[in-house]
Amino acid sequence: MQATQHIVIVGNGMVGHRLTEDLHARQPHLKITVLSEERHVAYDRVQLSHYFDEPRPDLSLTSHAAYRGRGVSWLHGKALSVDRAAKTVTTADRTLNYDVLVLATGSFPFVPPLEHSRAPGVFVYRTLDDLDAMMAHAKTVKTGTVIGGGLLGLEAAAALQKLGLKASVVEFAPRLMPAQLDDAGGALLRRFIEELDISVFTGASTQEILLNGAGAVRGLRFADGTELATELLVFSAGIRPRDELARSMGLEVGERGGILIDDQCRSSDPAVYAVGECALHAGRIYGLVAPGYQMARIAAGHILGDASARFAGADMSTKLKLLGVEVGSFGDAFARTPGAREIAMHDNVAGTYKKLVLSADGTRVIGGVLVGDTSQYGELSSLAKDGELLSVPAASLLVGVVASGSAGAASNPTICSCEGVRQGTICEAVVGGAHDIAALKACTRAGTGCGGCLPNVKDILNEQLALLGQTVDKSLCEHYRYTRQELFDLIRVKGHRTWEEVLEAHGSGQGCELCKPAVASILASQHNEYILKDGLAPLQDTNDAYLANIQKNGTYSVIPRVPGGEITPAKLMALGQVAQKYGLYCKITGGQRIDLLGARLDQLPPIWAELTLAGFESGHAYGKSLRTVKSCVGSTWCRYGVQDSTTLAIELELRYRGLRSPHKFKAGVSGCTRECAEAQSKDFGLIATERGWNLFVGGNGGVTPRHAQLLAQDLDAETLTRYLDRFLMYYIRTADRLQRTSSWLDKMDGGIEHLRDVIIHDSLGLAAELEAAMRYHIATYACEWKEALEDKPGLSRFKHFINSDETDEAIVWITEREQPRPAFEHEMTPLPMFAND
């Protein structure tokens, strides 16, 4: 359309803004006018929940100055009517002429037709103004509920929690995220959400909004007659297209709403286009930002004369991190294709669920669901999108990350789903001069949607920069322009012992949640001092700050060390007496220890006083340090055992107890190749042979299980211990913050061969220094809980309330299988407000 003079875009959401960018990129001197009902310039609606973060982020996608620089006129106002014959748009205070009109009016939240849906305390979760209103109301109440368990509903629940409210989610469907997840995936997600202390009600049909005497929300009544107390209510139960302007213009709309568009995103009037959530294409409305961006690109191309530009539908695949839980869905996730087959792997220990949907002959991936671990999302979704034939068994794709270039792997996986950007595109952009994230966003658009791909984009950027010989910025954070390894060496050489010394010498500002725990860990690794001494206590993460793991109901766990799982009858009785005295829940852990759960904060010191008297010490279950050295019974008891695994496990656990490191680490010692201690899934593991011990390193369980790699074979106990001393200290010195030994080894230049040269052959000349550092740790070790009990002034931190000695009486317990456990929401006594119902 070469004669185009003026394009008017109604709507300034994410898609409307993207359209202005696409138009400007194709023809910089276009005359564009944007009409926005909201007083804010375009902002990132996908990241709305971060609006409640501290410090509050800037969600703006652009600025008025940026628009002016591109010749875009931004007007605050609502389009009231359109005269298609005269090609004019009328607002409350002006009339605009247009050559092309684009409707990017988006959608509005669906609010069920319930009485009192506009009562004080009822909100929708759509705009910044909505969030400001919620924030103001939240200051006056204690409970909040979201109706709708989809993507936005769960984000809204997280927002309520950030506002300090006890949050609940109500979903009409039988599972959370019903549009993306199947029953198994939804069940696992529910488990994760409930562990965050957010109550979940599925299959719940809300029948009535209950009001208090002042006319504000006080609760909900469901179809089965049950009630839920809540003082703030948020509707996030789906969207409806905003097509009222199109209807008033006489444009064709769908039977259930939505502006009908063709493959060029044109409405029934060739001079009027529609993009985003207001548009209905081939009977479908797309509620994700990625399809909206595709529509914007197609519309921009066709408006400016590209007749080949066509919108052929969009992939509804999605990958995100929801309340800290990784969730992914791609292709035909519900196996609706005729003859489709499914294979799934549900790891209830690691907390992951993976399902692949295969073609009828099982040779192609056509869809899938991932919950808890989306590390394979790029490869698997690309296999589904490209329709590649599999040359490996489909089940093998569920086990671990598909190796690049291996049979069945996608050769050029999709990295950014929102923009459809593949790894090759990012690599080419880096080679072409895009040497930082901002430049990559500008030229590839990767990471400009939901932002969930940015960690992968950063890794690809760093790898490519290294190949180009460029310097890669691996700063710990904005306050320290050093890597963790560099900062470790600076502290070691300079002899710093306090946060203030480190910050003054090598940092800037006041520090943050990234660098404070990292510096505290480095100081603890080098000096092995009491981690809660003056100056260090405020640096610690929540668990380290109280020497215990906080649980979902606000209580804490008590896990004494039980080296190798060996324990005397007297110590067993002591644990039982403590658990009985303080009403604690008892459980044998996977690391051969006994977990006492349910201790109040104020109970921790007296509990540990009794346990230390009985000979127990801290198990460091709360710290980034050695957790356990798991063992089998070995040659002492087992008819297959060839070495004494129990004794060696105990010796190693006592040797490395309390060793602070970049991440927690675990170990295992198996007395024969039957591997009952699962040594090859540990950060270091030992398997007995008739000639000694095989040493494996760099494994882990958890979300992304990794097999350990063989470092050395047939070692005697003395050599084995020497190699382990070197390995652990080398890891502590050189790993990044929160980096497991597996990823540390994966990213090590030279991999296991380099590590073998350093540890066994002393290629760096560090062996004596690393061994001396371990000897210092062993000589200076002290039980942290014993030190805490001797620190009488420091015991004041173990109180629920700063200005009172009262305990937390709000915790509700239920007895199950003769033990106490936290009460679920539906088991609690209804709030007094329902007493007269």
PDB file of C-alpha atoms in Angstrom, residues 166-254:
ATOM      1  CA  LYS A 166      -2.951 -15.516  52.910  1.00  0.00           C
ATOM      2  CA  ALA A 167      -3.714 -16.480  49.308  1.00  0.00           C
ATOM      3  CA  SER A 168      -6.090 -19.030  47.795  1.00  0.00           C
ATOM      4  CA  VAL A 169      -6.853 -20.084  44.221  1.00  0.00           C
ATOM      5  CA  VAL A 170     -10.267 -21.327  43.084  1.00  0.00           C
ATOM      6  CA  GLU A 171     -10.491 -23.129  39.719  1.00  0.00           C
ATOM      7  CA  PHE A 172     -13.694 -24.444  38.152  1.00  0.00           C
ATOM      8  CA  ALA A 173     -11.827 -27.112  36.128  1.00  0.00           C
ATOM      9  CA  PRO A 174     -10.559 -30.266  37.870  1.00  0.00           C
ATOM     10  CA  ARG A 175      -6.909 -29.120  37.581  1.00  0.00           C
ATOM     11  CA  LEU A 176      -4.743 -26.019  37.475  1.00  0.00           C
ATOM     12  CA  MET A 177      -3.763 -24.529  34.114  1.00  0.00           C
ATOM     13  CA  PRO A 178      -6.365 -26.650  32.290  1.00  0.00           C
ATOM     14  CA  ALA A 179      -5.515 -25.118  28.898  1.00  0.00           C
ATOM     15  CA  GLN A 180      -1.859 -26.170  29.089  1.00  0.00           C
ATOM     16  CA  LEU A 181      -1.519 -29.155  31.442  1.00  0.00           C
ATOM     17  CA  ASP A 182      -3.021 -32.609  31.671  1.00  0.00           C
ATOM     18  CA  ASP A 183      -4.256 -34.154  34.917  1.00  0.00           C
ATOM     19  CA  ALA A 184      -0.854 -35.465  36.027  1.00  0.00           C
ATOM     20  CA  GLY A 185       0.933 -32.213  35.240  1.00  0.00           C
ATOM     21  CA  GLY A 186      -1.776 -30.188  36.946  1.00  0.00           C
ATOM     22  CA  ALA A 187      -1.576 -32.391  40.050  1.00  0.00           C
ATOM     23  CA  LEU A 188       2.193 -31.895  40.350  1.00  0.00           C
ATOM     24  CA  LEU A 189       1.845 -28.153  39.841  1.00  0.00           C
ATOM     25  CA  ARG A 190      -0.807 -28.104  42.556  1.00  0.00           C
ATOM     26  CA  ARG A 191       1.609 -29.821  44.924  1.00  0.00           C
ATOM     27  CA  PHE A 192       4.234 -27.169  44.254  1.00  0.00           C
ATOM     28  CA  ILE A 193       1.733 -24.327  44.691  1.00  0.00           C
ATOM     29  CA  GLU A 194       0.423 -25.702  47.982  1.00  0.00           C
ATOM     30  CA  GLU A 195       3.989 -26.093  49.258  1.00  0.00           C
ATOM     31  CA  LEU A 196       4.243 -22.309  48.819  1.00  0.00           C
ATOM     32  CA  ASP A 197       1.388 -21.958  51.331  1.00  0.00           C
ATOM     33  CA  ILE A 198      -1.178 -21.018  48.665  1.00  0.00           C
ATOM     34  CA  SER A 199      -4.416 -22.959  49.122  1.00  0.00           C
ATOM     35  CA  VAL A 200      -5.860 -24.540  45.979  1.00  0.00           C
ATOM     36  CA  PHE A 201      -9.494 -25.490  45.330  1.00  0.00           C
ATOM     37  CA  THR A 202     -10.170 -27.259  42.016  1.00  0.00           C
ATOM     38  CA  GLY A 203     -13.489 -28.414  40.630  1.00  0.00           C
ATOM     39  CA  ALA A 204     -15.033 -25.566  42.629  1.00  0.00           C
ATOM     40  CA  SER A 205     -18.009 -23.680  41.238  1.00  0.00           C
ATOM     41  CA  THR A 206     -18.507 -20.294  42.914  1.00  0.00           C
ATOM     42  CA  GLN A 207     -22.210 -19.592  43.445  1.00  0.00           C
ATOM     43  CA  GLU A 208     -22.232 -16.516  45.650  1.00  0.00           C
ATOM     44  CA  ILE A 209     -20.042 -13.650  46.818  1.00  0.00           C
ATOM     45  CA  LEU A 210     -20.685 -13.055  50.515  1.00  0.00           C
ATOM     46  CA  LEU A 211     -20.596  -9.560  51.983  1.00  0.00           C
ATOM     47  CA  ASN A 212     -20.003  -8.253  55.470  1.00  0.00           C
ATOM     48  CA  GLY A 213     -22.095  -5.656  57.265  1.00  0.00           C
ATOM     49  CA  ALA A 214     -20.284  -2.823  55.484  1.00  0.00           C
ATOM     50  CA  GLY A 215     -21.082  -4.254  52.066  1.00  0.00           C
ATOM     51  CA  ALA A 216     -17.523  -5.455  51.341  1.00  0.00           C
ATOM     52  CA  VAL A 217     -16.395  -8.958  50.420  1.00  0.00           C
ATOM     53  CA  ARG A 218     -16.097 -11.429  53.263  1.00  0.00           C
ATOM     54  CA  GLY A 219     -16.179 -14.800  51.498  1.00  0.00           C
ATOM     55  CA  LEU A 220     -17.390 -17.159  48.788  1.00  0.00           C
ATOM     56  CA  ARG A 221     -20.049 -19.867  48.755  1.00  0.00           C
ATOM     57  CA  PHE A 222     -19.547 -22.828  46.410  1.00  0.00           C
ATOM     58  CA  ALA A 223     -22.089 -25.047  44.679  1.00  0.00           C
ATOM     59  CA  ASP A 224     -21.627 -27.805  47.284  1.00  0.00           C
ATOM     60  CA  GLY A 225     -22.539 -25.375  50.062  1.00  0.00           C
ATOM     61  CA  THR A 226     -19.052 -24.963  51.498  1.00  0.00           C
ATOM     62  CA  GLU A 227     -17.673 -21.509  52.135  1.00  0.00           C
ATOM     63  CA  LEU A 228     -14.282 -19.834  51.956  1.00  0.00           C
ATOM     64  CA  ALA A 229     -13.452 -16.743  53.978  1.00  0.00           C
ATOM     65  CA  THR A 230     -11.724 -14.011  51.988  1.00  0.00           C
ATOM     66  CA  GLU A 231     -11.535 -10.236  52.231  1.00  0.00           C
ATOM     67  CA  LEU A 232     -10.156  -9.553  48.758  1.00  0.00           C
ATOM     68  CA  LEU A 233     -11.301 -11.232  45.566  1.00  0.00           C
ATOM     69  CA  VAL A 234      -9.588 -11.208  42.175  1.00  0.00           C
ATOM     70  CA  PHE A 235     -11.232 -12.499  39.003  1.00  0.00           C
ATOM     71  CA  SER A 236      -8.854 -14.108  36.530  1.00  0.00           C
ATOM     72  CA  ALA A 237     -11.255 -16.565  34.923  1.00  0.00           C
ATOM     73  CA  GLY A 238     -10.366 -16.034  31.292  1.00  0.00           C
ATOM     74  CA  ILE A 239     -10.693 -13.221  28.788  1.00  0.00           C
ATOM     75  CA  ARG A 240     -13.224 -11.965  26.271  1.00  0.00           C
ATOM     76  CA  PRO A 241     -12.227 -10.033  23.129  1.00  0.00           C
ATOM     77  CA  ARG A 242     -12.884  -6.307  23.153  1.00  0.00           C
ATOM     78  CA  ASP A 243     -14.874  -6.056  19.944  1.00  0.00           C
ATOM     79  CA  GLU A 244     -17.485  -3.459  20.909  1.00  0.00           C
ATOM     80  CA  LEU A 245     -15.924  -0.794  18.687  1.00  0.00           C
ATOM     81  CA  ALA A 246     -15.835  -3.231  15.757  1.00  0.00           C
ATOM     82  CA  ARG A 247     -19.480  -4.106  16.312  1.00  0.00           C
ATOM     83  CA  SER A 248     -20.474  -0.435  16.332  1.00  0.00           C
ATOM     84  CA  MET A 249     -18.601  -0.021  13.018  1.00  0.00           C
ATOM     85  CA  GLY A 250     -20.505  -2.870  11.427  1.00  0.00           C
ATOM     86  CA  LEU A 251     -17.513  -5.193  11.064  1.00  0.00           C
ATOM     87  CA  GLU A 252     -18.060  -8.950  11.047  1.00  0.00           C
ATOM     88  CA  VAL A 253     -17.498 -10.610  14.403  1.00  0.00           C
ATOM     89  CA  GLY A 254     -17.602 -14.208  15.568  1.00  0.00           C
TER      90      GLY A 254
END
